[in-house]
Short mmCIF file of C-alpha atoms and ligand atoms in Angstrom, two decimals:
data_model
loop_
_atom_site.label_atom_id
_atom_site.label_comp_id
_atom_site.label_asym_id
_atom_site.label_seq_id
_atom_site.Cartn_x
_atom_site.Cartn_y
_atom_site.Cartn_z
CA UNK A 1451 25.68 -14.44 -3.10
CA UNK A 1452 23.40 -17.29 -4.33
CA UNK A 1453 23.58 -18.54 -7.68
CA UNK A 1454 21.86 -15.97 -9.98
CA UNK A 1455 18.18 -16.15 -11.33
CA UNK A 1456 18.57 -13.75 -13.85
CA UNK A 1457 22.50 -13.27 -15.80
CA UNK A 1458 22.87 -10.90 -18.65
CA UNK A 1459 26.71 -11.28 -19.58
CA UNK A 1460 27.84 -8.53 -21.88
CA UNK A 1461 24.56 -8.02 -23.57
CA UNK A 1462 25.01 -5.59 -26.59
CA UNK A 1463 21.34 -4.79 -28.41
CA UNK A 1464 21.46 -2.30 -31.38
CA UNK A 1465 18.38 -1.26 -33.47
CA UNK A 1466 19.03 -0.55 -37.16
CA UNK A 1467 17.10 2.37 -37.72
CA UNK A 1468 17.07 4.59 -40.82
CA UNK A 1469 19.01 7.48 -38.86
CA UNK A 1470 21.45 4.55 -37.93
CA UNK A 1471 22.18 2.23 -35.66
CA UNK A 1472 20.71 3.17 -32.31
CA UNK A 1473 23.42 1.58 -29.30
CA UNK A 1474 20.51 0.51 -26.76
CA UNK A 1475 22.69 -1.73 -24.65
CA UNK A 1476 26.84 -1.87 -25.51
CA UNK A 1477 28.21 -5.16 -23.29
CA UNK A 1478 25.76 -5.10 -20.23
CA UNK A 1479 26.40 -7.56 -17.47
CA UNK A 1480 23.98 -7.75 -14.43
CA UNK A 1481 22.71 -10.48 -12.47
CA UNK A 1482 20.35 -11.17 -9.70
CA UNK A 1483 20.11 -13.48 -7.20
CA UNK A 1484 16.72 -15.31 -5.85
CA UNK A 1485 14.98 -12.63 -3.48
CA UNK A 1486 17.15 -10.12 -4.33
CA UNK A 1487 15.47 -6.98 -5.84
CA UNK A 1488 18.00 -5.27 -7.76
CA UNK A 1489 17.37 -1.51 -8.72
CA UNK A 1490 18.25 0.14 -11.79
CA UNK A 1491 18.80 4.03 -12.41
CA UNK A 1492 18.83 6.17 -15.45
CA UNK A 1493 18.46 9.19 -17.40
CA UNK A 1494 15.37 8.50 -20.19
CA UNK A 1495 16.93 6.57 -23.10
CA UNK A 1496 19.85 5.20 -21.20
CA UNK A 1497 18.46 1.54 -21.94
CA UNK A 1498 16.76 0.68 -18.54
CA UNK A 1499 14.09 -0.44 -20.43
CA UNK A 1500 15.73 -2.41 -23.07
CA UNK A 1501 17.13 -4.43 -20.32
CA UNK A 1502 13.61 -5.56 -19.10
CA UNK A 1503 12.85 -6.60 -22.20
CA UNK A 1504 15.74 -8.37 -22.66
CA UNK A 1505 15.01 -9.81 -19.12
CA UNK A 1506 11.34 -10.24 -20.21
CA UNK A 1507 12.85 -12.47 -23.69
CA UNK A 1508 10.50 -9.70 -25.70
CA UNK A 1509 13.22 -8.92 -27.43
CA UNK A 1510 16.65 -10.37 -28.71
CA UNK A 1511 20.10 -9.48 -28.39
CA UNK A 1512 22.59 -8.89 -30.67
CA UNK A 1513 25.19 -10.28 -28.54
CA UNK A 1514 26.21 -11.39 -24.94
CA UNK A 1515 24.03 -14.18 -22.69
CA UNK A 1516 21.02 -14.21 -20.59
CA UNK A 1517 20.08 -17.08 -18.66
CA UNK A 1518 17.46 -17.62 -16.44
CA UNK A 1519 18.32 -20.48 -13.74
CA UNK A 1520 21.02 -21.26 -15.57
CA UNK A 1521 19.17 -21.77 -18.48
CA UNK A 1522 19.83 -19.58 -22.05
CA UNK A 1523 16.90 -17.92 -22.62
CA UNK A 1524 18.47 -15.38 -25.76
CA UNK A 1525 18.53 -17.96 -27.92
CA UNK A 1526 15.56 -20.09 -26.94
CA UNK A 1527 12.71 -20.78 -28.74
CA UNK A 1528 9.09 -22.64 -29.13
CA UNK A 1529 8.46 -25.03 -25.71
CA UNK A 1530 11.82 -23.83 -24.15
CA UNK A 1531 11.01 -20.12 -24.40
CA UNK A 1532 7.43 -20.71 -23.64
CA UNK A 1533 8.19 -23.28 -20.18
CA UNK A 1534 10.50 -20.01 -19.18
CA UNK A 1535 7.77 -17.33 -19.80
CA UNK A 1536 6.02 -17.73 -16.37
CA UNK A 1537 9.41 -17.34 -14.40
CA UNK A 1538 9.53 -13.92 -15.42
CA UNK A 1539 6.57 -11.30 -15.13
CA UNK A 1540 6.23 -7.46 -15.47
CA UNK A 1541 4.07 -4.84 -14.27
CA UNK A 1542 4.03 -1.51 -16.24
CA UNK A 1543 4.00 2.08 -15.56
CA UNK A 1544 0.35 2.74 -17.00
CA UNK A 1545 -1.93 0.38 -15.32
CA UNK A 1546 -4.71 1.79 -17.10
CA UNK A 1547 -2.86 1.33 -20.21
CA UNK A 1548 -2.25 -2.36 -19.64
CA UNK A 1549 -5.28 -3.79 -18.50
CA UNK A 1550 -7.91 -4.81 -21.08
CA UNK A 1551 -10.84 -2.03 -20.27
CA UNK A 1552 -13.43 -4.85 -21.97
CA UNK A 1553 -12.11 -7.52 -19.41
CA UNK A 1554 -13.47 -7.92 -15.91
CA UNK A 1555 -11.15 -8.21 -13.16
CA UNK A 1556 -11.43 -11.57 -12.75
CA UNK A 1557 -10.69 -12.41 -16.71
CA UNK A 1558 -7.98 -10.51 -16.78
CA UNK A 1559 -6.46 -12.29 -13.85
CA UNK A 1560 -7.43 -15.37 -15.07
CA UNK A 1561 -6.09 -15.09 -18.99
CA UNK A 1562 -2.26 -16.21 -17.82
CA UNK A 1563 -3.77 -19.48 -16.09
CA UNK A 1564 -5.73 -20.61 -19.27
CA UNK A 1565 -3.01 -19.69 -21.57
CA UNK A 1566 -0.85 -22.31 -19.24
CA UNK A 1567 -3.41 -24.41 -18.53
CA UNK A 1568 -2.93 -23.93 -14.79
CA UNK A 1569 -6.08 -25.55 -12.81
CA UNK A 1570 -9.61 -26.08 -14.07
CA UNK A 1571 -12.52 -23.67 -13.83
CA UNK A 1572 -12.93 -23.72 -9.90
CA UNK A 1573 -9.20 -23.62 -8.91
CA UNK A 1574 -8.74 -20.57 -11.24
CA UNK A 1575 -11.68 -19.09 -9.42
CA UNK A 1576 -10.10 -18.98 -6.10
CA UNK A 1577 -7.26 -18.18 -7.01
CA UNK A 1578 -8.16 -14.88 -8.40
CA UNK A 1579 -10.07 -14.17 -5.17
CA UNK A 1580 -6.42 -15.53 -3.05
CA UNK A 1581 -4.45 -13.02 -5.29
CA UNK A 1582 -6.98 -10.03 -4.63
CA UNK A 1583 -6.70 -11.09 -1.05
CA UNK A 1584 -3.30 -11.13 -1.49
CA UNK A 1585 -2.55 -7.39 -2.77
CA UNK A 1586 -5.60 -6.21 -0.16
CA UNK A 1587 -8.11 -5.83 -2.82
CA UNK A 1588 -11.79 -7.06 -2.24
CA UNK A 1589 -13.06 -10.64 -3.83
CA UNK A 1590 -15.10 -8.63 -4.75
CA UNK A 1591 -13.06 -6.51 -7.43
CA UNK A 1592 -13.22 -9.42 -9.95
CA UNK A 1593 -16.26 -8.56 -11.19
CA UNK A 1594 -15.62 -5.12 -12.07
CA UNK A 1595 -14.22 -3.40 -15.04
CA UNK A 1596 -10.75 -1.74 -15.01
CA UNK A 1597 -12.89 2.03 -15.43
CA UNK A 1598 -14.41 1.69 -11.84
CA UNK A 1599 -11.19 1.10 -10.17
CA UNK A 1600 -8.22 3.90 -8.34
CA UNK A 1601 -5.44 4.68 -9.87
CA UNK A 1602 -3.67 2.38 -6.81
CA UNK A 1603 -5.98 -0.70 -7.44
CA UNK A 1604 -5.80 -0.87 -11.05
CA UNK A 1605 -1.82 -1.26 -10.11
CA UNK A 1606 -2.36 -3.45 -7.32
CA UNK A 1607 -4.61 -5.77 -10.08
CA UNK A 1608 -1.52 -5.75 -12.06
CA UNK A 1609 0.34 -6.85 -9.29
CA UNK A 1610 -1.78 -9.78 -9.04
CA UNK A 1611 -1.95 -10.56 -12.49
CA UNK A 1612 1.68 -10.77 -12.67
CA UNK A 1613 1.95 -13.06 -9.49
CA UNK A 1614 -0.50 -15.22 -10.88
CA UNK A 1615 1.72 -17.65 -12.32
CA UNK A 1616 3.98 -17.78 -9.25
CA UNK A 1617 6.84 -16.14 -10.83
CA UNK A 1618 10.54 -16.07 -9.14
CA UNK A 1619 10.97 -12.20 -11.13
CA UNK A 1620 9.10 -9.61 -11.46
CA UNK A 1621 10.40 -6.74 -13.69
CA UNK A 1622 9.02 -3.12 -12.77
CA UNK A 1623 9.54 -0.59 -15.29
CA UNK A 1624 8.46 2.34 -13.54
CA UNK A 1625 5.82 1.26 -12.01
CA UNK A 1626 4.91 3.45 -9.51
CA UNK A 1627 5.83 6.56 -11.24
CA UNK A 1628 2.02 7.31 -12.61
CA UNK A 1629 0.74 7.43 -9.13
CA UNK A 1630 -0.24 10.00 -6.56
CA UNK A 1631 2.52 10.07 -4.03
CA UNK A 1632 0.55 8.29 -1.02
CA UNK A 1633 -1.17 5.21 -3.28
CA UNK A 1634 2.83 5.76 -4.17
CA UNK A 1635 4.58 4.60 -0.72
CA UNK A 1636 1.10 1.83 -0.24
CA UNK A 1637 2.31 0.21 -3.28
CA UNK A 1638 5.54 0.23 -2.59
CA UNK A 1639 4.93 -1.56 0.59
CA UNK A 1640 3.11 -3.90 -0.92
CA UNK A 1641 5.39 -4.56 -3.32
CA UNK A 1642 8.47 -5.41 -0.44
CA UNK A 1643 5.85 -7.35 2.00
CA UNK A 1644 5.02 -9.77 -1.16
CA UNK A 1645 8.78 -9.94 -1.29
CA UNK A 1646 9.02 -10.98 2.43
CA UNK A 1647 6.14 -13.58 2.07
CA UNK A 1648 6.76 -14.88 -2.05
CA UNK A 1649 10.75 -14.62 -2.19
CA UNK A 1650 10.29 -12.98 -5.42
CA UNK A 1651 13.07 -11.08 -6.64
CA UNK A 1652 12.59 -7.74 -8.72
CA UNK A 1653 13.96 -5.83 -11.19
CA UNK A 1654 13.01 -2.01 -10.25
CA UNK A 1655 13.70 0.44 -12.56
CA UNK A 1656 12.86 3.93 -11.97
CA UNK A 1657 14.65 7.12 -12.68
CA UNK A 1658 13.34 7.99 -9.07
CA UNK A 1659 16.78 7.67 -6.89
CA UNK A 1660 15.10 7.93 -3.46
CA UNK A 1661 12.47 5.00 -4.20
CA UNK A 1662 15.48 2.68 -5.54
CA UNK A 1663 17.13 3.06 -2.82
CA UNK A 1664 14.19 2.15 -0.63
CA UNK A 1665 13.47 -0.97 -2.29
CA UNK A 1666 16.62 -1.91 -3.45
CA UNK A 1667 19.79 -4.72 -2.26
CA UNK A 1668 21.77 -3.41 -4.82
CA UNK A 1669 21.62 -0.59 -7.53
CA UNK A 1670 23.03 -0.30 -10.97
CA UNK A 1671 23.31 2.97 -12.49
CA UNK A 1672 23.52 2.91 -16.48
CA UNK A 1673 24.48 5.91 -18.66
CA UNK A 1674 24.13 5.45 -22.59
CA UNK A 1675 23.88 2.29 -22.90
CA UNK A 1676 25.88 1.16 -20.54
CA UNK A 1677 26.49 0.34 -16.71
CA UNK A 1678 28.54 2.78 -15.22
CA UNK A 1679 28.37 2.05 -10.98
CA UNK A 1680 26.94 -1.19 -9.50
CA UNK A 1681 26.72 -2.23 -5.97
CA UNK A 1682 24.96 -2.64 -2.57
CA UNK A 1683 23.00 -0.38 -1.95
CA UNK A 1684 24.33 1.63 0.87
CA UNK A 1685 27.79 1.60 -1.15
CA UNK A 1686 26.36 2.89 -3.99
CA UNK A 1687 24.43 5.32 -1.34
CA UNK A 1688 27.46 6.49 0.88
CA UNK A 1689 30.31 5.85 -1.24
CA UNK A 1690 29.29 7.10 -4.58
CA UNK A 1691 32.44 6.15 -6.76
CA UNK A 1692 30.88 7.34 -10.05
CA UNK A 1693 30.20 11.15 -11.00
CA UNK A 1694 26.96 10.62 -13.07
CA UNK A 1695 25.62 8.86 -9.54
CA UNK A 1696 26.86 12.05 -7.93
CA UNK A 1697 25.06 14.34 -10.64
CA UNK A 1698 21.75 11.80 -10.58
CA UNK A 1699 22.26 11.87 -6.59
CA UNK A 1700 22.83 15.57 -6.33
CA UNK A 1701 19.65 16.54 -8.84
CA UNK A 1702 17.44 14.59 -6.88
CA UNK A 1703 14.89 16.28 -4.96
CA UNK A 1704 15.37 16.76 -1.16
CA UNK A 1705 12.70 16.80 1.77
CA UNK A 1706 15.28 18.62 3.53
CA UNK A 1707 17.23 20.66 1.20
CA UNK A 1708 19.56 22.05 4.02
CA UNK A 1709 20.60 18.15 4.65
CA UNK A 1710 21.74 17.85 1.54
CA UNK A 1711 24.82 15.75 1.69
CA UNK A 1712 26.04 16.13 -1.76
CA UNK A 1713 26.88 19.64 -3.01
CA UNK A 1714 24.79 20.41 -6.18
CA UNK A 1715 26.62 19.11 -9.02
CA UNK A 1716 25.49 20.03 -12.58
CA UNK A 1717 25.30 18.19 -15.12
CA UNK A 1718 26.47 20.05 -18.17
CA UNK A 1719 24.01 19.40 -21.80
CA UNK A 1720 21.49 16.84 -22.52
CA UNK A 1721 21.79 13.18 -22.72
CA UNK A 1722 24.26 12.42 -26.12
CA UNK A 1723 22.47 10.43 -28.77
CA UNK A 1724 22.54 6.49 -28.53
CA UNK A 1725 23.13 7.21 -32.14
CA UNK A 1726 26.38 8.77 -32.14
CA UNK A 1727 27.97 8.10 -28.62
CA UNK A 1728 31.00 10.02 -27.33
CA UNK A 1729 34.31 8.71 -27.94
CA UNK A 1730 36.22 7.20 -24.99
CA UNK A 1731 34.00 7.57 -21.66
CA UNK A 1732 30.40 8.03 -22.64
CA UNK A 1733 29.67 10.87 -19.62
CA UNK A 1734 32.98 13.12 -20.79
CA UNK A 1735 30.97 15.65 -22.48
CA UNK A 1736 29.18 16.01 -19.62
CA UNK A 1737 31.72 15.48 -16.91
CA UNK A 1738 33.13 17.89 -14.77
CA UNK A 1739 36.35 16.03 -14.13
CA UNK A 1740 36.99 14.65 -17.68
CA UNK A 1741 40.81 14.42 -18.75
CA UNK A 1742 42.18 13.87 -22.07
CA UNK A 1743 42.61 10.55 -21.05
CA UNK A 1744 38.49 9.89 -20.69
CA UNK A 1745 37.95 11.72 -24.29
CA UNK A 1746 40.49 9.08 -25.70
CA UNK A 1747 39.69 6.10 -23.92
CA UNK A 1748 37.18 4.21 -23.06
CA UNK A 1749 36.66 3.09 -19.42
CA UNK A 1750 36.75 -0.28 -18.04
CA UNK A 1751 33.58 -1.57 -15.86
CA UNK A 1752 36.20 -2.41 -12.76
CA UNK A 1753 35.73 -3.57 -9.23
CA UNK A 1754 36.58 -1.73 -6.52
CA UNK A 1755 36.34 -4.01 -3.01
CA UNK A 1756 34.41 -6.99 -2.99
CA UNK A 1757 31.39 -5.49 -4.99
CA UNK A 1758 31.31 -2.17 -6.38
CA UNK A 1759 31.77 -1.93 -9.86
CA UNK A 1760 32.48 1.58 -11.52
CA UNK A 1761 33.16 2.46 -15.26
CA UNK A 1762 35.35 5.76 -14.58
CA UNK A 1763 39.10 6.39 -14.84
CA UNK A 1764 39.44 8.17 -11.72
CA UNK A 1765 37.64 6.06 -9.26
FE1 SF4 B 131 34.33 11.62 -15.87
FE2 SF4 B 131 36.56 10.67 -16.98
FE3 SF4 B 131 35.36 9.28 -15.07
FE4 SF4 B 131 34.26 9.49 -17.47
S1 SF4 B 131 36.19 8.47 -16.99
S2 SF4 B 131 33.24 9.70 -15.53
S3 SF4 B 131 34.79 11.55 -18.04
S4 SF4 B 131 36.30 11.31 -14.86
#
């Protein structure tokens, strides 16, 4: 693999909170590699989210690195943190949300170019008209408000806004989860052409299985905090070594339920509280195959082959 873009190396972010100490990320390590989009799977509250802002430097870490081309971006600051900014963009779940409903088009995709200082005037012009050419949305658009715009446009404006910088990453937290399931597969497809013509590499996060696996080179599943299986894609896929990726695999909805190729496997409880995780392995109270061993001890992340990682003592 290349050298990576983006390295978190045990990461560990806690929030002091006045319940306690809330165990968003315990000793994360992921990486990804220019062009590479790598996807990342989780129950609500398992800390998929953390990790893009992590990734995103919009919030710090309590321990661990992250670099970005080699660079430490945890524990930059002023003109360092600031030069790194563009390299990195997101697009969020709730486009309508996100975009400044006083803002035309056009100012909102021009806003990240004056804060940089990108261009004068007429450059910044055309290149808002490029980048609504570019995620097949009308010149036109820039004129209009966020109000008059599709669900599916509104998120293919946030698209552009986030490419306007020419980043090498762009995280997506979810971002096609708010939309109907056609404008759905159009933006996905969108999303992997600008891949095939930009290089960019993504971070895609969704708690949506099937559409991770769609977009993805690799997938990381992460359970409380932690990651629990990581690998190619079809490895992950096809040789599941982890049960909570055979629970999240098994729950997922099927087109064809008959061709099912996982037995239904179910998950026992809700998610445990970052607050208070389980002893040893984080999934035993949830596990079907949990020993005394896994209430007792705590799992190594460990590789199995050349790259598939799994936290679980049976694998
Ligand atoms: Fe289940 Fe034990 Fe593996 Fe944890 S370590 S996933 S409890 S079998």
């Amino acid at each position: 693999m290349n050298a990576p873009l983006l390295a978190l190396h045990e990461v560990s972010r806690h929030y002091h909170t006045q319940a306690g100490v809330v165990r968003a990320l315990d000793r994360v390590s992921l990486d990804i590699a220019p062009g590479e989009t790598l996807g990342l799977v989780g129950e609500s509250g398992c800390g998929k989210s953390t990790v893009a802002r992590v990734a995103m430097r919009l919030t710090d870490v309590d321990e661990g690195e992250v670099r970005l081309d080699g660079e430490d971006i945890a524990t930059a600051h002023g003109r360092a943190l600031q030069a790194g900014r563009p390299r990195v963009q997101m697009v969020f779940q709730d486009p309508a949300g996100s975009l400044n409903p006083r803002a035309t088009i056009g100012q909102t995709l021009e806003a990240p170019l004056i804060v940089h200082r990108r261009g004068n005037a007429g450059d910044r012009q055309s290149r808002v008209a490029n980048m609504l050419r570019g995620v097949r949305l009308h010149p036109d658009m820039a004129s209009r408000h966020p109000h008059e715009l599709s669900g599916g446009q509104r998120q293919r404006v946030d698209i552009a806004r986030a490419l306007m910088l020419d980043p090498a990453l762009i995280v997506c937290d979810e971002a096609v989860s708010a939309l109907d399931v056609s404008v759905r597969a159009q933006v996905l497809n969108l999303l992997l052409d600008l891949r095939e013509t930009l290089g960019i590499a993504y971070l895609f996060i969704s708690h949506d299985l099937a559409v991770v696996r769609h977009m993805s080179d690799r997938i990381a599943v992460m359970y409380l905090g932690q990651v629990v299986e990581l690998g190619p894609r079809d490895a992950v896929w096809h040789h599941t070594l982890h049960p909570y990726t055979r629970a999240l695999m098994a729950a997922a909805p099927s087109a064809r339920p008959a061709n099912r190729r996982l037995p239904r496997v179910v998950m026992e409880g809700e998610l445990p509280s970052p607050l208070d995780p389980p002893s040893g392995c984080r999934f035993h109270t949830r596990c079907a195959q949990a020993t005394y061993l896994c209430r007792s001890s705590e799992p190594a992340l460990r590789l199995h082959g050349a790259d598939h990682w799994v936290r679980c003592h049976l694998a």
